[in-house]
C-alpha cells in the first residue's frame, strides 16, 4: 500500500516590512491547509519579511523581530500541518536568508541560503552572509531537501541532499518577472534528472519597488515531467498529494495553468507593479499629465486598470504649441476610461517665466532651454496638484526615451512611479492595441477601445515647438529600438549594430546618447522590471564616464 503526504503550496503576495500582516497571511493559509488535511504548508522565500526587503531584512532589530513573529506563529499553529516559511535568520554573528520549519509549537529547524543572488535589483550579497550546508528536513515520513532560490542552481547541493536521504526537493523562491524563465525551468529539470527526485518550485506574487514577483510555481516528477503549474501573477493556494511507491515519491497530477501571451504578461506586470507600489505605500489616488500622446494614454489606462477610474485624475496642460487634435485625443482617452480630467493651460505661466528670464537671456536666441521650461512648468503644476490632493504623480517615459535621454529632468520625468520605464516605444504601440482588443477580470477599467486609434497611429511629438516630431531628434523608433536592444539589452557594440544592418553613423550617435544619459536615468522614477536588462537594477554604470566606444 502506498504512502501519501499532502502539501499545501501558498503562492501569495507579502508586503515588505509588514511582519504581522505576513504572519497573518501565513496563518490563514495554515488554517486552509489544516482544513484540507495537509501535512505541510510551504510558503515562499523570505515570505515573513517580504520579497525584495534587501538591507532591511539584515537589520538586526528587524531580523530579531522577525524571529519573534515566527516563534509566535509556531506556537499558535500546533495542532495541524508543519510550516516551511522563509525569513531572515540571525545566528553565528551574521544574518542569513533562511527557511524555517515550524512544527510542534516551535521552530524545529532552519535551512540557510548559500548562493546569494549578486546582481540586479534583487541583489542579496550586501545583505546576507552565505549560510552553512544543511541536510534534509524530516516531516512525518517525508525527508525534504530544501534549496532556497539560487541554491537550486547548484547540482552538487542537490546531489548531497539525495545522498543524505532526501525524498523530494522543495525550492522556495522569490523570482521576478523579466528573469529568464526558460533557463530557470531547465535548471530545475536538471536537478530532477540528476537526482531522480521530484521537485517543487514555489514562487511569490506581487510588486515591490521595481520588482514584480511573477508566481508561476510548478512541480516536476522524476524524469522532468510537469506535474502541476500555478498561474502567473495570481495568488493561489494549491493542495498537492505526494504518493510513495516502491521507487520513491511522486507528485500526483494537478492542474497545469497555461501562461498568457507575452503582451498580456507585460501589461499584467505593469498593472501589478503600479497597484502594489501604490497600495503597499498606503496611497490610493494617482495623477497624470495627459498630453494626447500614446505614452500618457497607456499609463492612464494602466492606472485605471490597477486603481480604478475613480482614483485617477488626468490633467491636460496645453501650451501655444499644443495641437487642437491633441486636446481632443486626451479628452477622448479620459472619457473612454471614465476618469476625471482637468484643463490647465500653461501659456500664462510660460509667459511669466519668459519675462522673468528676459534680462538674463537678452541677445540669445530661443533654443532647447525654452522647450524644457514648458516641460518643467508642467512638472511644477502637476506636483502642486499632487501635494494639495494627496495624489501620486505618475510619469510616462518609455525605455526608448530614457535610453537616449529624450526626456526633461525635473520636467516630464517628475513623478513617483513610471509604469512603462522598461517598455520600448515600439512595444508600447503593440500593448495599446492589445489592450483595446482584450479585457480580463483583473482589469478595473472598461472593456473596449480605451486608446483611440488616432492616438496610436499619429507621429509621436513632444509638442514643445512648432510642428515638432520625435523623428526630428531621433531615428524612427522601428530603427532605434532594435539598436537599443543590441546596445542595452545585449550589452553589444556599435560594430554589432552595423553587423545587424544598421547605419554606422546612426549607431554611433545612439551609443553616444545612451552613454551621455546615465545621469538622467539615475534620477528617474522607479518602475516595473519587464526585461532581463532594465535600467533600474539591471545596469550599474558610472554617472561620470569619459570612455566612449571607438568611432
Coordinates of C-alpha atoms in Angstrom, one line a residue:
X1 CA 0.0 0.0 0.0
X2 CA 1.4 3.4 -1.0
X3 CA 2.1 6.2 1.5
X4 CA 0.6 9.6 0.9
X5 CA 1.7 13.0 2.0
X6 CA -0.2 16.2 1.4
X7 CA 1.5 19.6 0.8
X8 CA -0.3 22.9 0.6
X9 CA 1.6 25.4 -1.6
X10 CA 0.9 29.0 -0.8
X11 CA 1.8 31.3 -3.8
X12 CA 1.0 34.6 -2.0
X13 CA 1.8 38.3 -2.1
X14 CA 3.6 39.5 1.1
X15 CA 4.3 43.1 2.0
X16 CA 7.9 44.1 2.8
X17 CA 8.2 45.0 6.5
X18 CA 4.7 44.0 7.5
X19 CA 5.7 41.2 9.7
X20 CA 2.4 40.9 11.5
X21 CA 0.4 41.1 8.2
X22 CA 2.6 38.5 6.5
X23 CA 2.3 36.2 9.6
X24 CA -1.5 36.6 9.4
X25 CA -1.4 35.6 5.7
X26 CA 0.6 32.5 6.7
X27 CA -1.8 31.8 9.5
X28 CA -4.8 31.9 7.1
X29 CA -3.0 29.7 4.7
X30 CA -2.2 27.2 7.5
X31 CA -5.9 27.1 8.5
X32 CA -6.9 26.3 4.9
X33 CA -4.1 23.6 4.8
X34 CA -5.4 22.1 8.0
X35 CA -8.9 22.0 6.7
X36 CA -7.7 20.0 3.7
X37 CA -5.7 17.6 5.8
X38 CA -2.3 18.8 4.7
X39 CA 0.9 17.6 6.4
X40 CA 3.0 20.6 5.4
X41 CA 2.3 24.2 4.4
X42 CA 5.1 25.7 2.2
X43 CA 5.5 29.5 1.8
X44 CA 8.0 31.3 -0.5
X45 CA 11.5 32.5 0.2
X46 CA 11.7 35.5 2.6
X47 CA 7.9 35.4 3.0
X48 CA 7.7 36.7 6.5
X49 CA 9.9 39.8 5.7
X50 CA 8.5 40.3 2.2
X51 CA 10.4 39.7 -1.1
X52 CA 12.8 42.4 -2.0
X53 CA 13.4 43.5 1.6
X54 CA 17.1 44.0 0.8
X55 CA 19.1 45.5 3.7
X56 CA 16.0 45.9 5.8
X57 CA 15.9 42.1 6.2
X58 CA 19.5 42.1 7.6
X59 CA 18.9 45.0 10.0
X60 CA 19.4 43.4 13.5
X61 CA 16.3 44.8 15.1
X62 CA 14.2 43.7 12.1
X63 CA 15.6 40.2 11.9
X64 CA 15.2 39.8 15.6
X65 CA 11.5 40.8 15.5
X66 CA 11.0 38.5 12.5
X67 CA 12.3 35.7 14.6
X68 CA 9.9 36.5 17.4
X69 CA 7.0 36.7 14.9
X70 CA 7.9 33.2 13.6
X71 CA 8.2 31.8 17.1
X72 CA 4.7 33.2 17.9
X73 CA 3.3 31.7 14.6
X74 CA 4.8 28.3 15.5
X75 CA 3.3 28.5 19.0
X76 CA -0.2 29.2 17.6
X77 CA -0.1 26.6 14.8
X78 CA 0.4 23.5 16.9
X79 CA -2.5 21.2 16.0
X80 CA -2.1 20.9 12.3
X81 CA 0.4 20.8 9.5
X82 CA 4.0 21.9 9.8
X83 CA 5.0 25.1 8.1
X84 CA 8.1 25.8 5.9
X85 CA 8.4 29.6 5.6
X86 CA 11.2 31.9 4.5
X87 CA 12.6 34.8 6.5
X88 CA 15.8 36.4 7.9
X89 CA 17.8 34.1 10.3
X90 CA 20.2 35.6 12.8
X91 CA 22.9 33.3 14.0
X92 CA 26.7 32.9 14.4
X93 CA 27.2 36.7 14.3
X94 CA 25.6 37.1 10.9
X95 CA 22.2 37.3 9.2
X96 CA 21.2 34.6 6.7
X97 CA 18.4 34.2 4.2
X98 CA 16.7 31.3 5.9
X99 CA 13.8 28.9 5.6
X100 CA 12.2 27.9 8.9
X101 CA 10.5 24.6 9.7
X102 CA 7.7 25.3 12.3
X103 CA 6.3 22.2 14.0
X104 CA 5.0 21.1 17.3
X105 CA 4.7 24.6 18.6
X106 CA 8.3 25.8 17.9
X107 CA 11.0 26.4 15.3
X108 CA 12.4 22.9 14.7
X109 CA 15.0 23.6 12.1
X110 CA 16.4 26.4 9.9
X111 CA 18.0 26.0 6.5
X112 CA 20.1 28.8 5.2
X113 CA 20.8 30.0 1.6
X114 CA 24.3 29.5 0.4
X115 CA 24.3 31.0 -3.1
X116 CA 23.2 34.6 -2.8
X117 CA 21.9 36.5 -5.8
X118 CA 24.5 39.1 -6.6
X119 CA 23.2 41.2 -9.4
X120 CA 20.3 43.3 -10.4
X121 CA 17.6 45.0 -8.4
X122 CA 17.3 41.8 -6.2
X123 CA 20.9 41.8 -5.1
X124 CA 21.3 39.9 -1.8
X125 CA 25.0 39.9 -1.5
X126 CA 25.4 43.1 0.6
X127 CA 22.5 42.0 2.9
X128 CA 23.2 38.4 3.9
X129 CA 26.1 36.1 4.7
X130 CA 26.3 32.7 2.8
X131 CA 24.8 30.0 5.1
X132 CA 26.4 26.8 6.1
X133 CA 25.4 23.5 4.5
X134 CA 22.1 22.0 5.7
X135 CA 20.8 18.5 5.5
X136 CA 17.2 17.2 4.8
X137 CA 14.3 18.2 7.0
X138 CA 12.1 15.4 8.4
X139 CA 8.3 15.9 8.4
X140 CA 6.5 12.7 9.1
X141 CA 7.5 10.1 6.6
X142 CA 9.0 12.6 4.2
X143 CA 12.6 13.9 4.1
X144 CA 12.8 17.2 2.4
X145 CA 15.8 18.7 0.6
X146 CA 15.3 22.5 0.8
X147 CA 17.1 24.6 -1.7
X148 CA 16.4 28.3 -1.3
X149 CA 16.3 30.2 -4.6
X150 CA 19.6 30.2 -6.4
X151 CA 20.8 27.2 -4.3
X152 CA 18.9 25.1 -6.8
X153 CA 21.4 26.1 -9.5
X154 CA 24.0 24.1 -7.7
X155 CA 23.9 20.5 -8.8
X156 CA 26.3 19.3 -6.1
X157 CA 24.0 20.7 -3.4
X158 CA 21.0 18.7 -4.8
X159 CA 23.2 15.5 -5.0
X160 CA 24.3 15.9 -1.4
X161 CA 20.7 16.2 -0.3
X162 CA 19.9 13.0 -2.2
X163 CA 22.8 11.2 -0.7
X164 CA 21.7 12.2 2.8
X165 CA 18.2 10.8 2.4
X166 CA 16.0 13.5 0.8
X167 CA 12.9 12.2 -0.9
X168 CA 11.9 15.4 -2.6
X169 CA 13.4 18.8 -3.4
X170 CA 11.5 21.9 -2.4
X171 CA 12.7 25.3 -3.8
X172 CA 11.1 28.3 -2.1
X173 CA 11.9 31.3 -4.3
X174 CA 11.1 35.0 -4.9
X175 CA 11.7 35.2 -8.7
X176 CA 10.8 38.2 -10.6
X177 CA 9.2 38.9 -14.0
X178 CA 11.8 39.6 -16.6
X179 CA 14.2 36.9 -15.5
X180 CA 14.9 34.0 -17.8
X181 CA 12.0 31.7 -17.1
X182 CA 13.1 29.0 -19.6
X183 CA 16.6 28.9 -18.0
X184 CA 15.1 28.5 -14.6
X185 CA 12.9 25.6 -15.7
X186 CA 15.8 23.9 -17.4
X187 CA 17.9 24.2 -14.2
X188 CA 15.1 22.6 -12.2
X189 CA 14.6 19.8 -14.7
X190 CA 18.4 19.2 -14.5
X191 CA 18.1 18.8 -10.7
X192 CA 15.3 16.3 -11.1
X193 CA 17.2 14.3 -13.8
X194 CA 20.4 14.3 -11.8
X195 CA 18.8 13.2 -8.5
X196 CA 15.8 11.2 -9.7
X197 CA 13.7 13.1 -7.1
X198 CA 10.5 15.1 -7.6
X199 CA 10.9 18.9 -7.2
X200 CA 8.5 21.7 -6.3
X201 CA 9.5 25.3 -7.1
X202 CA 7.4 27.8 -5.2
X203 CA 7.3 31.5 -6.0
X204 CA 5.5 34.5 -4.6
X205 CA 3.4 37.2 -6.3
X206 CA 3.0 40.9 -6.2
X207 CA 5.1 44.0 -6.7
X208 CA 7.8 45.6 -4.6
X209 CA 9.7 48.7 -5.8
X210 CA 10.9 47.9 -9.3
X211 CA 10.3 44.2 -8.9
X212 CA 7.2 42.1 -9.8
X213 CA 7.2 38.6 -8.5
X214 CA 5.5 36.5 -11.2
X215 CA 4.2 33.4 -9.4
X216 CA 4.0 30.5 -11.9
X217 CA 5.1 27.9 -9.3
X218 CA 5.4 24.3 -10.6
X219 CA 6.1 20.7 -9.7
X220 CA 8.2 18.2 -11.6
X221 CA 8.2 14.5 -11.3
X222 CA 11.2 12.2 -11.7
X223 CA 12.3 12.4 -15.3
X224 CA 11.3 16.0 -15.6
X225 CA 7.6 15.7 -16.4
X226 CA 5.5 18.7 -15.4
X227 CA 3.0 17.6 -12.7
X228 CA 1.4 20.9 -11.9
X229 CA 1.8 24.6 -12.7
X230 CA 0.2 27.5 -10.8
X231 CA -0.9 30.7 -12.6
X232 CA 1.2 33.7 -13.4
X233 CA 0.7 36.8 -11.1
X234 CA -2.3 35.4 -9.2
X235 CA -2.3 34.4 -5.6
X236 CA -3.1 30.7 -5.3
X237 CA -3.4 28.0 -2.6
X238 CA -2.9 24.6 -4.1
X239 CA -3.1 21.3 -2.2
X240 CA -0.8 18.7 -3.7
X241 CA -0.6 15.0 -2.9
X242 CA 2.7 13.1 -2.9
X243 CA 2.4 9.3 -3.3
X244 CA 5.2 6.9 -2.3
X245 CA 5.5 3.8 -4.4
X246 CA 8.4 1.3 -4.3
X247 CA 10.7 3.6 -6.2
X248 CA 10.1 6.8 -4.2
X249 CA 7.8 9.8 -4.0
X250 CA 5.8 11.2 -6.9
X251 CA 3.6 14.3 -7.3
X252 CA 0.0 13.5 -8.1
X253 CA -1.0 15.1 -11.3
X254 CA -2.6 18.5 -10.8
X255 CA -3.8 21.5 -12.8
X256 CA -1.3 22.9 -15.3
X257 CA -2.2 26.5 -15.9
X258 CA -1.3 27.9 -19.3
X259 CA 0.5 31.2 -19.4
X260 CA -0.9 34.2 -21.4
X261 CA 0.8 35.6 -24.4
X262 CA 3.8 37.9 -23.9
X263 CA 1.9 41.2 -24.5
X264 CA -0.6 40.3 -21.8
X265 CA 2.2 39.3 -19.5
X266 CA 4.0 42.6 -19.9
X267 CA 0.8 44.5 -19.4
X268 CA -0.2 42.5 -16.3
X269 CA 3.3 43.1 -14.8
X270 CA 2.9 46.9 -15.3
X271 CA -0.6 46.9 -13.7
X272 CA 0.6 44.7 -10.8
X273 CA 3.7 46.8 -10.2
X274 CA 1.7 50.1 -10.0
X275 CA -1.1 48.5 -8.0
X276 CA 1.2 47.2 -5.3
X277 CA 3.6 50.2 -5.3
X278 CA 0.6 52.4 -4.5
X279 CA -1.2 50.0 -2.2
X280 CA 1.8 49.0 -0.2
X281 CA 2.8 52.7 0.2
X282 CA -0.7 53.5 1.6
X283 CA -1.6 55.6 -1.4
X284 CA -4.9 55.4 -3.2
X285 CA -5.1 58.1 -5.9
X286 CA -2.9 58.9 -8.8
X287 CA -2.4 61.8 -11.1
X288 CA -1.1 62.0 -14.7
X289 CA -0.4 64.8 -17.2
X290 CA -2.4 63.6 -20.2
X291 CA -0.9 65.0 -23.4
X292 CA -2.9 63.3 -26.1
X293 CA 0.0 61.1 -27.0
X294 CA 0.4 57.4 -26.8
X295 CA 2.6 57.1 -23.7
X296 CA 0.4 59.1 -21.3
X297 CA -2.7 57.3 -22.7
X298 CA -1.1 54.0 -22.0
X299 CA 0.0 55.0 -18.4
X300 CA -3.5 56.3 -17.8
X301 CA -5.0 53.0 -18.9
X302 CA -2.6 51.1 -16.7
X303 CA -3.5 53.3 -13.8
X304 CA -7.3 52.8 -14.3
X305 CA -6.8 49.0 -14.6
X306 CA -4.7 49.0 -11.4
X307 CA -6.5 51.5 -9.2
X308 CA -10.0 52.2 -10.8
X309 CA -11.2 55.2 -12.7
X310 CA -12.3 56.9 -9.6
X311 CA -8.7 57.0 -8.3
X312 CA -7.1 58.7 -11.3
X313 CA -7.0 62.4 -12.2
X314 CA -5.9 63.4 -15.7
X315 CA -4.7 66.9 -16.3
X316 CA -4.2 68.5 -19.7
X317 CA -1.6 71.3 -19.7
X318 CA -1.6 72.8 -23.2
X319 CA 0.8 75.4 -24.5
X320 CA 0.8 77.5 -27.6
X321 CA 2.3 74.6 -29.5
X322 CA -0.3 72.0 -28.4
X323 CA -2.4 70.9 -31.4
X324 CA -6.2 71.0 -31.1
X325 CA -6.1 67.4 -32.1
X326 CA -4.0 66.5 -29.1
X327 CA -6.5 68.1 -26.7
X328 CA -9.3 66.2 -28.4
X329 CA -7.3 63.0 -28.1
X330 CA -6.5 63.5 -24.5
X331 CA -10.2 64.2 -23.7
X332 CA -11.2 61.1 -25.6
X333 CA -8.9 58.9 -23.6
X334 CA -10.1 60.3 -20.3
X335 CA -13.7 59.9 -21.4
X336 CA -13.2 56.3 -22.5
X337 CA -11.5 55.4 -19.2
X338 CA -14.2 57.2 -17.2
X339 CA -11.7 59.2 -15.1
X340 CA -11.7 62.9 -14.0
X341 CA -10.0 65.3 -16.4
X342 CA -8.9 68.9 -15.8
X343 CA -7.7 71.5 -18.2
X344 CA -4.8 73.9 -17.1
X345 CA -3.1 75.9 -19.9
X346 CA 0.5 76.8 -19.2
X347 CA 0.6 79.8 -21.6
X348 CA 0.3 82.5 -18.9
X349 CA 2.9 80.7 -16.6
X350 CA 5.2 80.3 -19.6
X351 CA 4.9 84.0 -20.4
X352 CA 5.7 85.0 -16.8
X353 CA 8.8 82.8 -16.7
X354 CA 9.9 84.1 -20.1
X355 CA 9.5 87.7 -18.9
X356 CA 11.4 87.0 -15.7
X357 CA 14.3 85.5 -17.6
X358 CA 14.4 88.1 -20.4
X359 CA 17.0 90.3 -18.8
X360 CA 19.4 87.4 -18.5
X361 CA 18.6 85.9 -21.8
X362 CA 18.8 89.1 -23.8
X363 CA 20.6 88.7 -27.1
X364 CA 20.3 84.9 -27.1
X365 CA 18.1 83.0 -29.5
X366 CA 15.4 80.6 -28.2
X367 CA 16.7 77.0 -28.0
X368 CA 16.2 73.8 -26.0
X369 CA 16.1 75.9 -22.8
X370 CA 12.6 77.3 -23.7
X371 CA 11.4 73.8 -24.6
X372 CA 12.5 72.5 -21.3
X373 CA 10.8 75.3 -19.4
X374 CA 7.5 74.1 -20.8
X375 CA 8.1 70.6 -19.5
X376 CA 9.3 71.9 -16.1
X377 CA 6.3 74.1 -15.8
X378 CA 4.0 71.1 -16.3
X379 CA 6.0 69.2 -13.7
X380 CA 5.7 72.1 -11.3
X381 CA 2.0 72.3 -11.7
X382 CA 1.4 68.6 -11.6
X383 CA 3.4 68.2 -8.4
X384 CA 1.5 71.1 -6.8
X385 CA -1.8 69.3 -7.5
X386 CA -0.3 66.0 -6.2
X387 CA 0.7 67.7 -3.0
X388 CA -2.6 69.5 -2.5
X389 CA -4.8 66.5 -3.0
X390 CA -2.6 63.7 -1.7
X391 CA -2.2 62.0 -5.2
X392 CA 0.9 60.3 -6.6
X393 CA 2.1 61.8 -9.9
X394 CA 2.9 59.1 -12.4
X395 CA 5.5 59.8 -15.1
X396 CA 5.2 58.5 -18.6
X397 CA 8.7 58.0 -20.0
X398 CA 9.2 54.8 -22.1
X399 CA 12.5 52.8 -22.2
X400 CA 13.4 54.2 -25.6
X401 CA 13.3 57.8 -24.4
X402 CA 15.1 57.0 -21.1
X403 CA 17.8 55.2 -23.1
X404 CA 18.8 58.2 -25.2
X405 CA 17.8 61.0 -22.7
X406 CA 14.8 62.2 -24.7
X407 CA 13.2 63.5 -21.6
X408 CA 13.5 66.5 -19.3
X409 CA 14.9 66.1 -15.9
X410 CA 12.5 67.8 -13.3
X411 CA 10.0 68.2 -16.2
X412 CA 8.3 65.2 -17.8
X413 CA 10.5 63.0 -15.6
X414 CA 8.8 64.4 -12.4
X415 CA 6.8 61.8 -10.6
X416 CA 6.8 59.0 -8.1
X417 CA 6.5 55.9 -10.4
X418 CA 6.9 55.2 -14.1
X419 CA 4.9 52.1 -15.2
X420 CA 6.4 52.0 -18.7
X421 CA 10.1 52.7 -17.9
X422 CA 11.2 49.2 -19.2
X423 CA 8.9 49.2 -22.2
X424 CA 10.3 50.2 -25.6
X425 CA 8.2 52.5 -27.7
X426 CA 7.5 50.0 -30.4
X427 CA 6.3 47.6 -27.8
X428 CA 4.1 50.3 -26.4
X429 CA 2.3 50.5 -29.7
X430 CA 1.6 46.8 -29.6
X431 CA 0.5 46.9 -25.9
X432 CA -2.0 49.7 -26.7
X433 CA -3.6 47.7 -29.5
X434 CA -3.7 44.6 -27.4
X435 CA -5.5 46.4 -24.5
X436 CA -8.1 47.8 -26.9
X437 CA -8.8 44.3 -28.1
X438 CA -8.8 42.4 -24.8
X439 CA -10.2 42.6 -21.3
X440 CA -9.5 40.5 -18.3
X441 CA -11.2 40.1 -14.9
X442 CA -8.2 41.6 -13.1
X443 CA -8.6 44.9 -15.0
X444 CA -10.6 47.6 -13.2
X445 CA -11.0 49.7 -16.3
X446 CA -13.7 49.3 -19.0
X447 CA -13.6 46.9 -21.9
X448 CA -13.4 48.0 -25.5
X449 CA -11.3 50.8 -27.2
X450 CA -9.9 53.0 -24.5
X451 CA -7.0 54.4 -26.5
X452 CA -8.3 55.8 -29.8
X453 CA -6.6 54.6 -33.0
X454 CA -5.6 58.2 -33.8
X455 CA -3.5 58.3 -30.6
X456 CA -1.7 55.2 -31.6
X457 CA -1.1 55.9 -35.3
X458 CA -0.2 59.6 -35.3
X459 CA 3.5 60.6 -35.4
X460 CA 4.9 60.9 -31.8
X461 CA 5.6 64.5 -30.7
X462 CA 6.6 66.3 -27.6
X463 CA 4.9 69.5 -28.9
X464 CA 7.4 71.9 -27.4
X465 CA 8.0 73.8 -30.7
X466 CA 6.0 74.3 -33.9
X467 CA 5.4 71.1 -35.9
X468 CA 7.8 69.1 -33.8
X469 CA 8.1 65.4 -34.2
X470 CA 10.2 62.9 -32.3
X471 CA 11.8 61.8 -35.6
X472 CA 13.3 65.3 -35.8
X473 CA 15.7 64.4 -33.0
X474 CA 15.8 60.6 -33.0
X475 CA 15.9 57.8 -35.5
X476 CA 12.5 56.2 -36.3
X477 CA 11.6 54.0 -33.3
X478 CA 11.4 51.0 -35.6
X479 CA 15.2 51.5 -36.1
X480 CA 16.0 52.9 -32.7
X481 CA 14.6 50.2 -30.6
X482 CA 16.4 47.2 -32.2
X483 CA 19.7 49.2 -31.8
X484 CA 18.9 49.9 -28.2
X485 CA 18.2 46.2 -27.6
X486 CA 21.7 45.4 -29.0
X487 CA 23.4 48.2 -27.1
X488 CA 21.5 47.9 -23.8
X489 CA 19.7 44.6 -23.7
X490 CA 22.6 42.6 -25.1
X491 CA 25.5 44.9 -24.0
X492 CA 26.5 44.9 -27.6
X493 CA 28.7 47.4 -29.5
X494 CA 28.3 49.8 -32.5
X495 CA 30.0 47.1 -34.5
X496 CA 27.2 44.6 -33.5
X497 CA 24.7 47.2 -34.7
X498 CA 26.4 47.6 -38.0
X499 CA 26.6 43.8 -38.4
X500 CA 22.9 43.7 -37.8
X501 CA 22.4 46.0 -40.8
X502 CA 22.2 49.5 -39.2
X503 CA 24.0 52.6 -40.4
X504 CA 27.3 53.1 -38.5
X505 CA 26.9 56.8 -38.1
X506 CA 23.4 56.4 -36.6
X507 CA 24.6 53.6 -34.3
X508 CA 27.5 55.7 -33.1
X509 CA 25.1 58.5 -32.3
X510 CA 22.7 56.3 -30.4
X511 CA 25.5 54.7 -28.4
X512 CA 26.8 58.2 -27.5
X513 CA 23.3 59.3 -26.4
X514 CA 22.9 56.2 -24.2
X515 CA 26.2 56.9 -22.5
X516 CA 25.5 60.6 -22.0
X517 CA 22.1 60.0 -20.4
X518 CA 23.2 57.8 -17.4
X519 CA 22.9 60.8 -15.0
X520 CA 19.2 61.3 -16.0
X521 CA 18.3 57.7 -15.6
X522 CA 19.9 57.7 -12.1
X523 CA 17.3 60.3 -11.1
X524 CA 14.4 58.6 -12.9
X525 CA 11.3 57.3 -11.1
X526 CA 11.2 53.6 -10.3
X527 CA 9.0 51.3 -12.4
X528 CA 8.4 47.6 -13.0
X529 CA 11.1 45.4 -14.5
X530 CA 9.9 43.7 -17.7
X531 CA 13.2 42.6 -19.3
X532 CA 16.5 40.9 -18.4
X533 CA 18.3 44.3 -18.7
X534 CA 16.2 47.1 -17.1
X535 CA 17.9 50.4 -16.4
X536 CA 16.8 50.2 -12.7
X537 CA 18.7 47.4 -11.1
X538 CA 19.8 45.8 -14.3
X539 CA 22.8 48.1 -15.1
X540 CA 25.4 49.6 -12.9
X541 CA 27.2 52.2 -15.0
X542 CA 29.1 55.2 -13.5
X543 CA 27.4 58.6 -13.9
X544 CA 30.7 60.3 -14.8
X545 CA 32.4 58.3 -17.5
X546 CA 34.7 59.6 -20.3
X547 CA 35.0 56.3 -22.1
X548 CA 33.3 56.1 -25.4
X549 CA 33.4 53.2 -27.9
X550 CA 36.0 53.9 -30.5
X551 CA 34.4 55.5 -33.5

